[in-house]
PDB file of C-alpha atoms in Angstrom:
ATOM      1  CA  MET A   1       0.000   0.000   0.000  1.00 45.00           C
ATOM      2  CA  ASN A   2       1.492   3.337  -0.919  1.00 48.00           C
ATOM      3  CA  CYS A   3       1.148   6.556   1.057  1.00 48.00           C
ATOM      4  CA  CYS A   4      -1.813   7.863  -0.906  1.00 51.00           C
ATOM      5  CA  ASP A   5      -4.041   4.746  -0.912  1.00 55.00           C
ATOM      6  CA  ASN A   6      -6.127   5.961   2.022  1.00 58.00           C
ATOM      7  CA  GLN A   7      -6.739   9.430   0.612  1.00 60.00           C
ATOM      8  CA  LEU A   8      -9.945  10.135  -1.256  1.00 57.00           C
ATOM      9  CA  PRO A   9      -9.840  12.469  -4.248  1.00 59.00           C
ATOM     10  CA  GLN A  10     -11.330  15.913  -3.641  1.00 74.00           C
ATOM     11  CA  GLN A  11     -14.319  15.487  -5.988  1.00 87.00           C
ATOM     12  CA  ILE A  12     -15.825  12.044  -5.508  1.00 90.00           C
ATOM     13  CA  THR A  13     -19.356  10.819  -6.071  1.00 94.00           C
ATOM     14  CA  PRO A  14     -21.204   8.768  -3.450  1.00 94.00           C
ATOM     15  CA  HIS A  15     -20.895   5.739  -5.764  1.00 94.00           C
ATOM     16  CA  GLU A  16     -17.116   6.204  -6.115  1.00 94.00           C
ATOM     17  CA  ASN A  17     -16.853   6.610  -2.341  1.00 95.00           C
ATOM     18  CA  GLU A  18     -18.725   3.329  -1.829  1.00 95.00           C
ATOM     19  CA  VAL A  19     -16.386   1.533  -4.249  1.00 94.00           C
ATOM     20  CA  PHE A  20     -13.320   3.088  -2.597  1.00 94.00           C
ATOM     21  CA  LYS A  21     -14.444   2.110   0.903  1.00 95.00           C
ATOM     22  CA  ASN A  22     -15.319  -1.400  -0.284  1.00 94.00           C
ATOM     23  CA  LYS A  23     -11.841  -1.922  -1.763  1.00 94.00           C
ATOM     24  CA  GLU A  24     -10.213  -0.390   1.308  1.00 96.00           C
ATOM     25  CA  LEU A  25     -12.101  -2.806   3.559  1.00 96.00           C
ATOM     26  CA  ARG A  26     -11.028  -5.756   1.367  1.00 95.00           C
ATOM     27  CA  ARG A  27      -7.374  -4.716   1.833  1.00 95.00           C
ATOM     28  CA  ASP A  28      -7.862  -4.292   5.591  1.00 97.00           C
ATOM     29  CA  LEU A  29      -9.427  -7.746   5.891  1.00 97.00           C
ATOM     30  CA  ASP A  30      -6.569  -9.257   3.893  1.00 95.00           C
ATOM     31  CA  ASP A  31      -4.108  -7.663   6.321  1.00 96.00           C
ATOM     32  CA  LYS A  32      -5.977  -9.332   9.206  1.00 97.00           C
ATOM     33  CA  ILE A  33      -5.890 -12.684   7.374  1.00 97.00           C
ATOM     34  CA  GLN A  34      -2.107 -12.399   7.103  1.00 97.00           C
ATOM     35  CA  ILE A  35      -1.839 -11.678  10.845  1.00 98.00           C
ATOM     36  CA  VAL A  36      -3.941 -14.722  11.756  1.00 98.00           C
ATOM     37  CA  LYS A  37      -1.854 -16.890   9.393  1.00 97.00           C
ATOM     38  CA  GLN A  38       1.265 -16.002  11.406  1.00 98.00           C
ATOM     39  CA  LEU A  39      -0.213 -17.447  14.610  1.00 98.00           C
ATOM     40  CA  PRO A  40       0.199 -21.111  15.525  1.00 98.00           C
ATOM     41  CA  PRO A  41      -2.392 -23.140  13.593  1.00 97.00           C
ATOM     42  CA  SER A  42      -5.610 -24.355  15.160  1.00 98.00           C
ATOM     43  CA  ARG A  43      -9.021 -25.420  13.915  1.00 98.00           C
ATOM     44  CA  GLU A  44     -10.536 -22.207  15.265  1.00 98.00           C
ATOM     45  CA  ARG A  45      -7.964 -20.043  13.483  1.00 98.00           C
ATOM     46  CA  SER A  46      -8.542 -21.954  10.252  1.00 98.00           C
ATOM     47  CA  ILE A  47     -12.243 -21.173  10.531  1.00 98.00           C
ATOM     48  CA  CYS A  48     -11.392 -17.533  11.276  1.00 98.00           C
ATOM     49  CA  ILE A  49      -9.278 -17.347   8.095  1.00 97.00           C
ATOM     50  CA  THR A  50     -12.041 -18.988   6.061  1.00 97.00           C
ATOM     51  CA  LYS A  51     -14.657 -16.538   7.325  1.00 98.00           C
ATOM     52  CA  LEU A  52     -12.418 -13.529   6.671  1.00 97.00           C
ATOM     53  CA  GLN A  53     -11.767 -14.836   3.136  1.00 95.00           C
ATOM     54  CA  GLU A  54     -15.511 -15.264   2.732  1.00 96.00           C
ATOM     55  CA  ALA A  55     -16.039 -11.648   3.807  1.00 96.00           C
ATOM     56  CA  VAL A  56     -13.499 -10.521   1.184  1.00 94.00           C
ATOM     57  CA  MET A  57     -15.384 -12.594  -1.418  1.00 93.00           C
ATOM     58  CA  TRP A  58     -18.732 -11.024  -0.483  1.00 94.00           C
ATOM     59  CA  LEU A  59     -17.240  -7.544  -0.736  1.00 94.00           C
ATOM     60  CA  GLY A  60     -16.053  -8.548  -4.211  1.00 92.00           C
ATOM     61  CA  MET A  61     -19.624  -9.551  -5.040  1.00 93.00           C
ATOM     62  CA  ASP A  62     -20.730  -6.146  -3.776  1.00 94.00           C
ATOM     63  CA  LEU A  63     -18.290  -4.529  -6.221  1.00 93.00           C
ATOM     64  CA  LYS A  64     -20.019  -6.523  -8.943  1.00 91.00           C
ATOM     65  CA  ARG A  65     -23.366  -5.140  -7.738  1.00 94.00           C
ATOM     66  CA  LEU A  66     -21.877  -1.667  -8.013  1.00 94.00           C
ATOM     67  CA  ASN A  67     -21.095  -2.425 -11.684  1.00 92.00           C
ATOM     68  CA  GLU A  68     -17.336  -2.438 -11.289  1.00 90.00           C
ATOM     69  CA  PRO A  69     -15.701  -4.060 -14.326  1.00 88.00           C
ATOM     70  CA  ASN A  70     -14.802  -7.743 -14.030  1.00 83.00           C
ATOM     71  CA  PRO A  71     -11.059  -7.850 -13.288  1.00 79.00           C
ATOM     72  CA  TYR A  72     -10.929 -11.413 -14.700  1.00 79.00           C
ATOM     73  CA  PRO A  73     -12.490 -11.198 -18.177  1.00 79.00           C
ATOM     74  CA  ASN A  74     -11.199 -14.647 -19.227  1.00 80.00           C
ATOM     75  CA  SER A  75     -12.322 -16.443 -16.072  1.00 78.00           C
ATOM     76  CA  LYS A  76     -15.454 -17.917 -17.680  1.00 79.00           C
ATOM     77  CA  ASP A  77     -13.586 -19.269 -20.704  1.00 85.00           C
ATOM     78  CA  PRO A  78     -13.103 -23.043 -20.150  1.00 87.00           C
ATOM     79  CA  SER A  79     -10.090 -23.090 -22.483  1.00 89.00           C
ATOM     80  CA  ASN A  80      -8.272 -20.554 -20.281  1.00 86.00           C
ATOM     81  CA  THR A  81      -5.717 -22.407 -18.132  1.00 85.00           C
ATOM     82  CA  THR A  82      -4.223 -19.330 -16.468  1.00 83.00           C
ATOM     83  CA  ILE A  83      -4.998 -18.570 -12.838  1.00 78.00           C
ATOM     84  CA  GLU A  84      -4.508 -14.849 -12.452  1.00 81.00           C
ATOM     85  CA  PRO A  85      -3.489 -13.196  -9.171  1.00 83.00           C
ATOM     86  CA  THR A  86      -6.113 -11.218  -7.324  1.00 81.00           C
ATOM     87  CA  ALA A  87      -6.859  -7.948  -9.070  1.00 77.00           C
ATOM     88  CA  ASP A  88      -6.331  -5.859  -5.982  1.00 82.00           C
ATOM     89  CA  GLY A  89      -3.104  -7.580  -4.895  1.00 84.00           C
ATOM     90  CA  LEU A  90      -4.607  -9.471  -1.956  1.00 88.00           C
ATOM     91  CA  LYS A  91      -2.594 -12.370  -0.590  1.00 89.00           C
ATOM     92  CA  LEU A  92      -5.536 -14.261   0.915  1.00 84.00           C
TER      93      LEU A  92
END
C-alpha cells in the first residue's frame, strides 16, 4: 500500500466513495488474514481465516453489484488455463 491509498480524491461521487471504501475494507481484511496466518495453527484459526476470506469474497460480489468491471475477463472461458493473481493484490 502506498502513502496515498487511504486518501480520497477531492471530488468524488457517493458511488465512487462506496467503491473506494469497499476496496479499502477488502485490503484491511486481507491484512488481518495475514496476521492470523502467522499465529500457531488451530481449527478455530482456520475457521477464522475462512470466514475472513468469505467476507473478502462477499465484498467482491458487492463490487459486482456496483457495476465495477470484471477484473478477470477470461475467467469464464473453459479453455483458459491461467490462474490470475487477485486484481487488488490481496494475498488471501
